[in-house]
Amino acid sequence: TNRVCEGELHQISQSGNLDLTEAEYLDIIDGKTAELRSCCCRLGALYAGADSSVIQGLAEYGRALGLAFQIADDLLDLTGVEDSTGKTLGTDVGQQKLTLPLIHALAELPAADADRLRRLIADSPESMDELRSLLRQRESLAYARRRAEEFAQTARRALEVLPPSDYRDALADLTEWTIRRDR
């Protein structure tokens, strides 16, 4: 609980920091979404009486699943359809919270375009179309999707501590849903 609260406070403290690095972003989401899922998976295995290798493996599964989930959620905030997602889009940009696609674009764009992107972030939500265009130009949305897929793959590998079963298959399917969902 403390780690999740600390992660949330860390994210709030970084709101408006347009120089956030990918490593700092991953640390933030590791302390929030990933930590919560890791804890849930660890406790489930612990209370089921699993041995320590299974408990550790499922904690790793939950952490990687949480990282994949948060990156996919951040992508939805930028590219989703409000009617499908069931939430207001562009809220991260509106709150000047840098997410992986924005961090990647800022690192990859020439200085003048990076400055323009910073201004677009400050002008949100009026500038979302132009902002998305810059993200596509630097393939930042695709980069974030690849990173989410990498974490989903890590989560699936962590499931190898479990014997083959319908339950393990369901957990593996959850990793795919996490990165392919539209809500």
PDB file of N, CA and C in Angstrom, residues 75-166:
ATOM      1  N   LEU A  75      -1.635   4.882 -24.013  1.00  0.00           N
ATOM      2  CA  LEU A  75      -1.895   4.956 -25.454  1.00  0.00           C
ATOM      3  C   LEU A  75      -3.363   5.216 -25.728  1.00  0.00           C
ATOM      4  N   LEU A  76      -4.234   4.532 -24.984  1.00  0.00           N
ATOM      5  CA  LEU A  76      -5.673   4.764 -25.154  1.00  0.00           C
ATOM      6  C   LEU A  76      -6.044   6.211 -24.867  1.00  0.00           C
ATOM      7  N   ASP A  77      -5.393   6.812 -23.897  1.00  0.00           N
ATOM      8  CA  ASP A  77      -5.675   8.205 -23.551  1.00  0.00           C
ATOM      9  C   ASP A  77      -5.349   9.140 -24.715  1.00  0.00           C
ATOM     10  N   LEU A  78      -4.411   8.731 -25.548  1.00  0.00           N
ATOM     11  CA  LEU A  78      -4.013   9.553 -26.691  1.00  0.00           C
ATOM     12  C   LEU A  78      -4.734   9.184 -27.980  1.00  0.00           C
ATOM     13  N   THR A  79      -5.077   7.912 -28.149  1.00  0.00           N
ATOM     14  CA  THR A  79      -5.564   7.460 -29.454  1.00  0.00           C
ATOM     15  C   THR A  79      -6.928   6.786 -29.413  1.00  0.00           C
ATOM     16  N   GLY A  80      -7.474   6.583 -28.236  1.00  0.00           N
ATOM     17  CA  GLY A  80      -8.735   5.862 -28.118  1.00  0.00           C
ATOM     18  C   GLY A  80      -9.920   6.671 -28.627  1.00  0.00           C
ATOM     19  N   VAL A  81     -11.052   6.009 -28.635  1.00  0.00           N
ATOM     20  CA  VAL A  81     -12.323   6.631 -29.007  1.00  0.00           C
ATOM     21  C   VAL A  81     -13.148   6.713 -27.733  1.00  0.00           C
ATOM     22  N   GLU A  82     -13.590   7.921 -27.384  1.00  0.00           N
ATOM     23  CA  GLU A  82     -14.273   8.108 -26.100  1.00  0.00           C
ATOM     24  C   GLU A  82     -15.450   7.167 -25.905  1.00  0.00           C
ATOM     25  N   ASP A  83     -16.257   6.957 -26.937  1.00  0.00           N
ATOM     26  CA  ASP A  83     -17.408   6.067 -26.799  1.00  0.00           C
ATOM     27  C   ASP A  83     -16.977   4.643 -26.472  1.00  0.00           C
ATOM     28  N   SER A  84     -15.831   4.214 -27.008  1.00  0.00           N
ATOM     29  CA  SER A  84     -15.340   2.857 -26.755  1.00  0.00           C
ATOM     30  C   SER A  84     -14.639   2.746 -25.408  1.00  0.00           C
ATOM     31  N   THR A  85     -13.814   3.728 -25.088  1.00  0.00           N
ATOM     32  CA  THR A  85     -13.015   3.634 -23.857  1.00  0.00           C
ATOM     33  C   THR A  85     -13.848   3.867 -22.607  1.00  0.00           C
ATOM     34  N   GLY A  86     -14.909   4.633 -22.741  1.00  0.00           N
ATOM     35  CA  GLY A  86     -15.735   4.930 -21.578  1.00  0.00           C
ATOM     36  C   GLY A  86     -15.117   5.953 -20.649  1.00  0.00           C
ATOM     37  N   LYS A  87     -14.128   6.692 -21.159  1.00  0.00           N
ATOM     38  CA  LYS A  87     -13.502   7.722 -20.327  1.00  0.00           C
ATOM     39  C   LYS A  87     -13.145   8.916 -21.192  1.00  0.00           C
ATOM     40  N   THR A  88     -12.954  10.046 -20.531  1.00  0.00           N
ATOM     41  CA  THR A  88     -12.532  11.250 -21.229  1.00  0.00           C
ATOM     42  C   THR A  88     -11.089  11.077 -21.666  1.00  0.00           C
ATOM     43  N   LEU A  89     -10.816  11.379 -22.928  1.00  0.00           N
ATOM     44  CA  LEU A  89      -9.472  11.201 -23.463  1.00  0.00           C
ATOM     45  C   LEU A  89      -8.651  12.477 -23.321  1.00  0.00           C
ATOM     46  N   GLY A  90      -7.357  12.321 -23.366  1.00  0.00           N
ATOM     47  CA  GLY A  90      -6.443  13.458 -23.289  1.00  0.00           C
ATOM     48  C   GLY A  90      -6.233  13.997 -21.897  1.00  0.00           C
ATOM     49  N   THR A  91      -6.668  13.256 -20.878  1.00  0.00           N
ATOM     50  CA  THR A  91      -6.553  13.785 -19.514  1.00  0.00           C
ATOM     51  C   THR A  91      -5.098  13.858 -19.055  1.00  0.00           C
ATOM     52  N   ASP A  92      -4.277  12.887 -19.471  1.00  0.00           N
ATOM     53  CA  ASP A  92      -2.863  12.945 -19.071  1.00  0.00           C
ATOM     54  C   ASP A  92      -2.196  14.189 -19.645  1.00  0.00           C
ATOM     55  N   VAL A  93      -2.443  14.469 -20.920  1.00  0.00           N
ATOM     56  CA  VAL A  93      -1.872  15.656 -21.548  1.00  0.00           C
ATOM     57  C   VAL A  93      -2.440  16.902 -20.874  1.00  0.00           C
ATOM     58  N   GLY A  94      -3.730  16.891 -20.612  1.00  0.00           N
ATOM     59  CA  GLY A  94      -4.375  18.029 -19.953  1.00  0.00           C
ATOM     60  C   GLY A  94      -3.780  18.336 -18.593  1.00  0.00           C
ATOM     61  N   GLN A  95      -3.317  17.295 -17.911  1.00  0.00           N
ATOM     62  CA  GLN A  95      -2.690  17.466 -16.595  1.00  0.00           C
ATOM     63  C   GLN A  95      -1.170  17.557 -16.699  1.00  0.00           C
ATOM     64  N   GLN A  96      -0.683  17.621 -17.927  1.00  0.00           N
ATOM     65  CA  GLN A  96       0.756  17.690 -18.213  1.00  0.00           C
ATOM     66  C   GLN A  96       1.521  16.539 -17.562  1.00  0.00           C
ATOM     67  N   LYS A  97       0.928  15.334 -17.648  1.00  0.00           N
ATOM     68  CA  LYS A  97       1.602  14.118 -17.205  1.00  0.00           C
ATOM     69  C   LYS A  97       2.218  13.485 -18.438  1.00  0.00           C
ATOM     70  N   LEU A  98       3.531  13.404 -18.447  1.00  0.00           N
ATOM     71  CA  LEU A  98       4.196  12.782 -19.586  1.00  0.00           C
ATOM     72  C   LEU A  98       4.038  11.273 -19.517  1.00  0.00           C
ATOM     73  N   THR A  99       3.655  10.708 -20.658  1.00  0.00           N
ATOM     74  CA  THR A  99       3.553   9.266 -20.787  1.00  0.00           C
ATOM     75  C   THR A  99       4.573   8.819 -21.829  1.00  0.00           C
ATOM     76  N   LEU A 100       4.725   7.516 -21.984  1.00  0.00           N
ATOM     77  CA  LEU A 100       5.799   6.999 -22.820  1.00  0.00           C
ATOM     78  C   LEU A 100       5.799   7.548 -24.254  1.00  0.00           C
ATOM     79  N   PRO A 101       4.660   7.635 -24.941  1.00  0.00           N
ATOM     80  CA  PRO A 101       4.726   8.186 -26.304  1.00  0.00           C
ATOM     81  C   PRO A 101       5.256   9.623 -26.338  1.00  0.00           C
ATOM     82  N   LEU A 102       4.853  10.431 -25.391  1.00  0.00           N
ATOM     83  CA  LEU A 102       5.317  11.825 -25.339  1.00  0.00           C
ATOM     84  C   LEU A 102       6.800  11.891 -24.993  1.00  0.00           C
ATOM     85  N   ILE A 103       7.227  11.074 -24.051  1.00  0.00           N
ATOM     86  CA  ILE A 103       8.642  11.049 -23.658  1.00  0.00           C
ATOM     87  C   ILE A 103       9.499  10.638 -24.850  1.00  0.00           C
ATOM     88  N   HIS A 104       9.054   9.617 -25.564  1.00  0.00           N
ATOM     89  CA  HIS A 104       9.800   9.140 -26.724  1.00  0.00           C
ATOM     90  C   HIS A 104       9.887  10.231 -27.784  1.00  0.00           C
ATOM     91  N   ALA A 105       8.770  10.869 -28.085  1.00  0.00           N
ATOM     92  CA  ALA A 105       8.763  11.920 -29.113  1.00  0.00           C
ATOM     93  C   ALA A 105       9.675  13.072 -28.722  1.00  0.00           C
ATOM     94  N   LEU A 106       9.610  13.506 -27.482  1.00  0.00           N
ATOM     95  CA  LEU A 106      10.453  14.615 -27.036  1.00  0.00           C
ATOM     96  C   LEU A 106      11.936  14.266 -27.157  1.00  0.00           C
ATOM     97  N   ALA A 107      12.276  12.999 -26.940  1.00  0.00           N
ATOM     98  CA  ALA A 107      13.668  12.579 -27.037  1.00  0.00           C
ATOM     99  C   ALA A 107      14.122  12.431 -28.490  1.00  0.00           C
ATOM    100  N   GLU A 108      13.179  12.135 -29.392  1.00  0.00           N
ATOM    101  CA  GLU A 108      13.529  11.838 -30.781  1.00  0.00           C
ATOM    102  C   GLU A 108      13.386  13.024 -31.733  1.00  0.00           C
ATOM    103  N   LEU A 109      12.564  13.979 -31.382  1.00  0.00           N
ATOM    104  CA  LEU A 109      12.321  15.118 -32.273  1.00  0.00           C
ATOM    105  C   LEU A 109      13.501  16.079 -32.300  1.00  0.00           C
ATOM    106  N   PRO A 110      13.716  16.731 -33.424  1.00  0.00           N
ATOM    107  CA  PRO A 110      14.694  17.830 -33.442  1.00  0.00           C
ATOM    108  C   PRO A 110      14.249  18.899 -32.429  1.00  0.00           C
ATOM    109  N   ALA A 111      15.182  19.685 -31.951  1.00  0.00           N
ATOM    110  CA  ALA A 111      14.921  20.646 -30.870  1.00  0.00           C
ATOM    111  C   ALA A 111      13.723  21.548 -31.145  1.00  0.00           C
ATOM    112  N   ALA A 112      13.619  22.087 -32.356  1.00  0.00           N
ATOM    113  CA  ALA A 112      12.505  23.002 -32.669  1.00  0.00           C
ATOM    114  C   ALA A 112      11.165  22.286 -32.587  1.00  0.00           C
ATOM    115  N   ASP A 113      11.102  21.037 -33.087  1.00  0.00           N
ATOM    116  CA  ASP A 113       9.853  20.269 -33.027  1.00  0.00           C
ATOM    117  C   ASP A 113       9.535  19.834 -31.599  1.00  0.00           C
ATOM    118  N   ALA A 114      10.575  19.533 -30.825  1.00  0.00           N
ATOM    119  CA  ALA A 114      10.362  19.180 -29.416  1.00  0.00           C
ATOM    120  C   ALA A 114       9.795  20.377 -28.652  1.00  0.00           C
ATOM    121  N   ASP A 115      10.290  21.575 -28.945  1.00  0.00           N
ATOM    122  CA  ASP A 115       9.739  22.782 -28.317  1.00  0.00           C
ATOM    123  C   ASP A 115       8.279  22.971 -28.719  1.00  0.00           C
ATOM    124  N   ARG A 116       7.990  22.709 -29.991  1.00  0.00           N
ATOM    125  CA  ARG A 116       6.598  22.819 -30.449  1.00  0.00           C
ATOM    126  C   ARG A 116       5.711  21.806 -29.720  1.00  0.00           C
ATOM    127  N   LEU A 117       6.204  20.589 -29.534  1.00  0.00           N
ATOM    128  CA  LEU A 117       5.436  19.579 -28.809  1.00  0.00           C
ATOM    129  C   LEU A 117       5.196  20.018 -27.366  1.00  0.00           C
ATOM    130  N   ARG A 118       6.190  20.601 -26.726  1.00  0.00           N
ATOM    131  CA  ARG A 118       6.006  21.099 -25.359  1.00  0.00           C
ATOM    132  C   ARG A 118       4.903  22.156 -25.308  1.00  0.00           C
ATOM    133  N   ARG A 119       4.880  23.043 -26.307  1.00  0.00           N
ATOM    134  CA  ARG A 119       3.815  24.064 -26.364  1.00  0.00           C
ATOM    135  C   ARG A 119       2.449  23.414 -26.585  1.00  0.00           C
ATOM    136  N   LEU A 120       2.405  22.382 -27.415  1.00  0.00           N
ATOM    137  CA  LEU A 120       1.142  21.675 -27.657  1.00  0.00           C
ATOM    138  C   LEU A 120       0.634  21.012 -26.378  1.00  0.00           C
ATOM    139  N   ILE A 121       1.547  20.449 -25.610  1.00  0.00           N
ATOM    140  CA  ILE A 121       1.158  19.836 -24.339  1.00  0.00           C
ATOM    141  C   ILE A 121       0.566  20.899 -23.423  1.00  0.00           C
ATOM    142  N   ALA A 122       1.169  22.057 -23.393  1.00  0.00           N
ATOM    143  CA  ALA A 122       0.668  23.150 -22.550  1.00  0.00           C
ATOM    144  C   ALA A 122      -0.673  23.669 -23.048  1.00  0.00           C
ATOM    145  N   ASP A 123      -0.934  23.607 -24.374  1.00  0.00           N
ATOM    146  CA  ASP A 123      -2.174  24.116 -24.959  1.00  0.00           C
ATOM    147  C   ASP A 123      -3.307  23.100 -24.976  1.00  0.00           C
ATOM    148  N   SER A 124      -3.044  21.894 -24.557  1.00  0.00           N
ATOM    149  CA  SER A 124      -4.050  20.834 -24.624  1.00  0.00           C
ATOM    150  C   SER A 124      -5.352  21.295 -23.987  1.00  0.00           C
ATOM    151  N   PRO A 125      -6.520  20.821 -24.411  1.00  0.00           N
ATOM    152  CA  PRO A 125      -6.781  19.786 -25.408  1.00  0.00           C
ATOM    153  C   PRO A 125      -7.004  20.325 -26.830  1.00  0.00           C
ATOM    154  N   GLU A 126      -6.910  21.628 -27.024  1.00  0.00           N
ATOM    155  CA  GLU A 126      -7.168  22.200 -28.340  1.00  0.00           C
ATOM    156  C   GLU A 126      -6.223  21.670 -29.414  1.00  0.00           C
ATOM    157  N   SER A 127      -5.065  21.206 -29.021  1.00  0.00           N
ATOM    158  CA  SER A 127      -4.026  20.842 -29.977  1.00  0.00           C
ATOM    159  C   SER A 127      -3.809  19.334 -30.104  1.00  0.00           C
ATOM    160  N   MET A 128      -4.774  18.510 -29.704  1.00  0.00           N
ATOM    161  CA  MET A 128      -4.577  17.061 -29.682  1.00  0.00           C
ATOM    162  C   MET A 128      -4.295  16.485 -31.077  1.00  0.00           C
ATOM    163  N   ASP A 129      -4.945  16.988 -32.113  1.00  0.00           N
ATOM    164  CA  ASP A 129      -4.704  16.445 -33.457  1.00  0.00           C
ATOM    165  C   ASP A 129      -3.264  16.691 -33.900  1.00  0.00           C
ATOM    166  N   GLU A 130      -2.774  17.900 -33.669  1.00  0.00           N
ATOM    167  CA  GLU A 130      -1.395  18.208 -34.047  1.00  0.00           C
ATOM    168  C   GLU A 130      -0.407  17.413 -33.188  1.00  0.00           C
ATOM    169  N   LEU A 131      -0.733  17.260 -31.925  1.00  0.00           N
ATOM    170  CA  LEU A 131       0.102  16.485 -31.017  1.00  0.00           C
ATOM    171  C   LEU A 131       0.193  15.034 -31.510  1.00  0.00           C
ATOM    172  N   ARG A 132      -0.935  14.423 -31.855  1.00  0.00           N
ATOM    173  CA  ARG A 132      -0.939  13.046 -32.371  1.00  0.00           C
ATOM    174  C   ARG A 132      -0.117  12.948 -33.654  1.00  0.00           C
ATOM    175  N   SER A 133      -0.190  13.971 -34.486  1.00  0.00           N
ATOM    176  CA  SER A 133       0.566  13.977 -35.730  1.00  0.00           C
ATOM    177  C   SER A 133       2.075  13.916 -35.451  1.00  0.00           C
ATOM    178  N   LEU A 134       2.540  14.686 -34.487  1.00  0.00           N
ATOM    179  CA  LEU A 134       3.957  14.647 -34.113  1.00  0.00           C
ATOM    180  C   LEU A 134       4.346  13.281 -33.544  1.00  0.00           C
ATOM    181  N   LEU A 135       3.438  12.677 -32.774  1.00  0.00           N
ATOM    182  CA  LEU A 135       3.721  11.362 -32.203  1.00  0.00           C
ATOM    183  C   LEU A 135       3.838  10.304 -33.304  1.00  0.00           C
ATOM    184  N   ARG A 136       2.993  10.418 -34.305  1.00  0.00           N
ATOM    185  CA  ARG A 136       3.067   9.474 -35.431  1.00  0.00           C
ATOM    186  C   ARG A 136       4.327   9.722 -36.248  1.00  0.00           C
ATOM    187  N   GLN A 137       4.666  10.988 -36.434  1.00  0.00           N
ATOM    188  CA  GLN A 137       5.846  11.358 -37.226  1.00  0.00           C
ATOM    189  C   GLN A 137       7.103  10.683 -36.678  1.00  0.00           C
ATOM    190  N   ARG A 138       7.248  10.622 -35.385  1.00  0.00           N
ATOM    191  CA  ARG A 138       8.442  10.024 -34.765  1.00  0.00           C
ATOM    192  C   ARG A 138       8.195   8.558 -34.370  1.00  0.00           C
ATOM    193  N   GLU A 139       7.066   8.011 -34.790  1.00  0.00           N
ATOM    194  CA  GLU A 139       6.694   6.621 -34.496  1.00  0.00           C
ATOM    195  C   GLU A 139       6.672   6.349 -32.990  1.00  0.00           C
ATOM    196  N   SER A 140       6.294   7.367 -32.239  1.00  0.00           N
ATOM    197  CA  SER A 140       6.281   7.252 -30.781  1.00  0.00           C
ATOM    198  C   SER A 140       5.124   6.397 -30.281  1.00  0.00           C
ATOM    199  N   LEU A 141       4.004   6.413 -30.987  1.00  0.00           N
ATOM    200  CA  LEU A 141       2.886   5.552 -30.602  1.00  0.00           C
ATOM    201  C   LEU A 141       3.279   4.088 -30.831  1.00  0.00           C
ATOM    202  N   ALA A 142       3.902   3.813 -31.966  1.00  0.00           N
ATOM    203  CA  ALA A 142       4.349   2.449 -32.272  1.00  0.00           C
ATOM    204  C   ALA A 142       5.416   1.996 -31.273  1.00  0.00           C
ATOM    205  N   TYR A 143       6.303   2.905 -30.894  1.00  0.00           N
ATOM    206  CA  TYR A 143       7.331   2.580 -29.910  1.00  0.00           C
ATOM    207  C   TYR A 143       6.686   2.162 -28.586  1.00  0.00           C
ATOM    208  N   ALA A 144       5.710   2.926 -28.137  1.00  0.00           N
ATOM    209  CA  ALA A 144       5.042   2.605 -26.875  1.00  0.00           C
ATOM    210  C   ALA A 144       4.302   1.267 -26.982  1.00  0.00           C
ATOM    211  N   ARG A 145       3.675   1.002 -28.118  1.00  0.00           N
ATOM    212  CA  ARG A 145       3.006  -0.295 -28.318  1.00  0.00           C
ATOM    213  C   ARG A 145       4.016  -1.444 -28.222  1.00  0.00           C
ATOM    214  N   ARG A 146       5.171  -1.261 -28.834  1.00  0.00           N
ATOM    215  CA  ARG A 146       6.209  -2.307 -28.775  1.00  0.00           C
ATOM    216  C   ARG A 146       6.659  -2.541 -27.334  1.00  0.00           C
ATOM    217  N   ARG A 147       6.820  -1.462 -26.593  1.00  0.00           N
ATOM    218  CA  ARG A 147       7.241  -1.617 -25.182  1.00  0.00           C
ATOM    219  C   ARG A 147       6.164  -2.354 -24.382  1.00  0.00           C
ATOM    220  N   ALA A 148       4.892  -2.032 -24.617  1.00  0.00           N
ATOM    221  CA  ALA A 148       3.801  -2.739 -23.931  1.00  0.00           C
ATOM    222  C   ALA A 148       3.836  -4.221 -24.298  1.00  0.00           C
ATOM    223  N   GLU A 149       4.062  -4.521 -25.563  1.00  0.00           N
ATOM    224  CA  GLU A 149       4.154  -5.915 -26.005  1.00  0.00           C
ATOM    225  C   GLU A 149       5.337  -6.630 -25.352  1.00  0.00           C
ATOM    226  N   GLU A 150       6.452  -5.935 -25.193  1.00  0.00           N
ATOM    227  CA  GLU A 150       7.616  -6.533 -24.529  1.00  0.00           C
ATOM    228  C   GLU A 150       7.286  -6.907 -23.085  1.00  0.00           C
ATOM    229  N   PHE A 151       6.602  -6.009 -22.379  1.00  0.00           N
ATOM    230  CA  PHE A 151       6.236  -6.309 -20.999  1.00  0.00           C
ATOM    231  C   PHE A 151       5.215  -7.440 -20.945  1.00  0.00           C
ATOM    232  N   ALA A 152       4.287  -7.489 -21.890  1.00  0.00           N
ATOM    233  CA  ALA A 152       3.318  -8.585 -21.941  1.00  0.00           C
ATOM    234  C   ALA A 152       4.034  -9.915 -22.177  1.00  0.00           C
ATOM    235  N   GLN A 153       5.035  -9.903 -23.033  1.00  0.00           N
ATOM    236  CA  GLN A 153       5.811 -11.114 -23.292  1.00  0.00           C
ATOM    237  C   GLN A 153       6.572 -11.542 -22.030  1.00  0.00           C
ATOM    238  N   THR A 154       7.127 -10.587 -21.309  1.00  0.00           N
ATOM    239  CA  THR A 154       7.804 -10.892 -20.045  1.00  0.00           C
ATOM    240  C   THR A 154       6.827 -11.525 -19.063  1.00  0.00           C
ATOM    241  N   ALA A 155       5.613 -11.000 -19.021  1.00  0.00           N
ATOM    242  CA  ALA A 155       4.583 -11.559 -18.131  1.00  0.00           C
ATOM    243  C   ALA A 155       4.273 -13.010 -18.523  1.00  0.00           C
ATOM    244  N   ARG A 156       4.121 -13.269 -19.810  1.00  0.00           N
ATOM    245  CA  ARG A 156       3.830 -14.641 -20.258  1.00  0.00           C
ATOM    246  C   ARG A 156       4.971 -15.594 -19.882  1.00  0.00           C
ATOM    247  N   ARG A 157       6.204 -15.136 -20.037  1.00  0.00           N
ATOM    248  CA  ARG A 157       7.353 -15.983 -19.665  1.00  0.00           C
ATOM    249  C   ARG A 157       7.353 -16.296 -18.164  1.00  0.00           C
ATOM    250  N   ALA A 158       6.941 -15.341 -17.363  1.00  0.00           N
ATOM    251  CA  ALA A 158       6.911 -15.559 -15.913  1.00  0.00           C
ATOM    252  C   ALA A 158       5.920 -16.655 -15.532  1.00  0.00           C
ATOM    253  N   LEU A 159       4.941 -16.894 -16.380  1.00  0.00           N
ATOM    254  CA  LEU A 159       3.944 -17.936 -16.092  1.00  0.00           C
ATOM    255  C   LEU A 159       4.500 -19.350 -16.234  1.00  0.00           C
ATOM    256  N   GLU A 160       5.713 -19.469 -16.738  1.00  0.00           N
ATOM    257  CA  GLU A 160       6.303 -20.792 -16.911  1.00  0.00           C
ATOM    258  C   GLU A 160       6.535 -21.504 -15.578  1.00  0.00           C
ATOM    259  N   VAL A 161       6.398 -20.782 -14.461  1.00  0.00           N
ATOM    260  CA  VAL A 161       6.508 -21.432 -13.147  1.00  0.00           C
ATOM    261  C   VAL A 161       5.280 -22.300 -12.856  1.00  0.00           C
ATOM    262  N   LEU A 162       4.226 -22.106 -13.644  1.00  0.00           N
ATOM    263  CA  LEU A 162       2.989 -22.876 -13.462  1.00  0.00           C
ATOM    264  C   LEU A 162       2.951 -24.052 -14.437  1.00  0.00           C
ATOM    265  N   PRO A 163       2.363 -25.155 -14.029  1.00  0.00           N
ATOM    266  CA  PRO A 163       2.203 -26.258 -14.981  1.00  0.00           C
ATOM    267  C   PRO A 163       1.155 -25.861 -16.031  1.00  0.00           C
ATOM    268  N   PRO A 164       1.238 -26.441 -17.223  1.00  0.00           N
ATOM    269  CA  PRO A 164       0.224 -26.146 -18.248  1.00  0.00           C
ATOM    270  C   PRO A 164      -1.184 -26.450 -17.713  1.00  0.00           C
ATOM    271  N   SER A 165      -2.085 -25.513 -17.941  1.00  0.00           N
ATOM    272  CA  SER A 165      -3.470 -25.690 -17.492  1.00  0.00           C
ATOM    273  C   SER A 165      -4.339 -24.614 -18.134  1.00  0.00           C
ATOM    274  N   ASP A 166      -5.633 -24.782 -18.011  1.00  0.00           N
ATOM    275  CA  ASP A 166      -6.557 -23.750 -18.492  1.00  0.00           C
ATOM    276  C   ASP A 166      -6.353 -22.440 -17.745  1.00  0.00           C
TER     277      ASP A 166
END
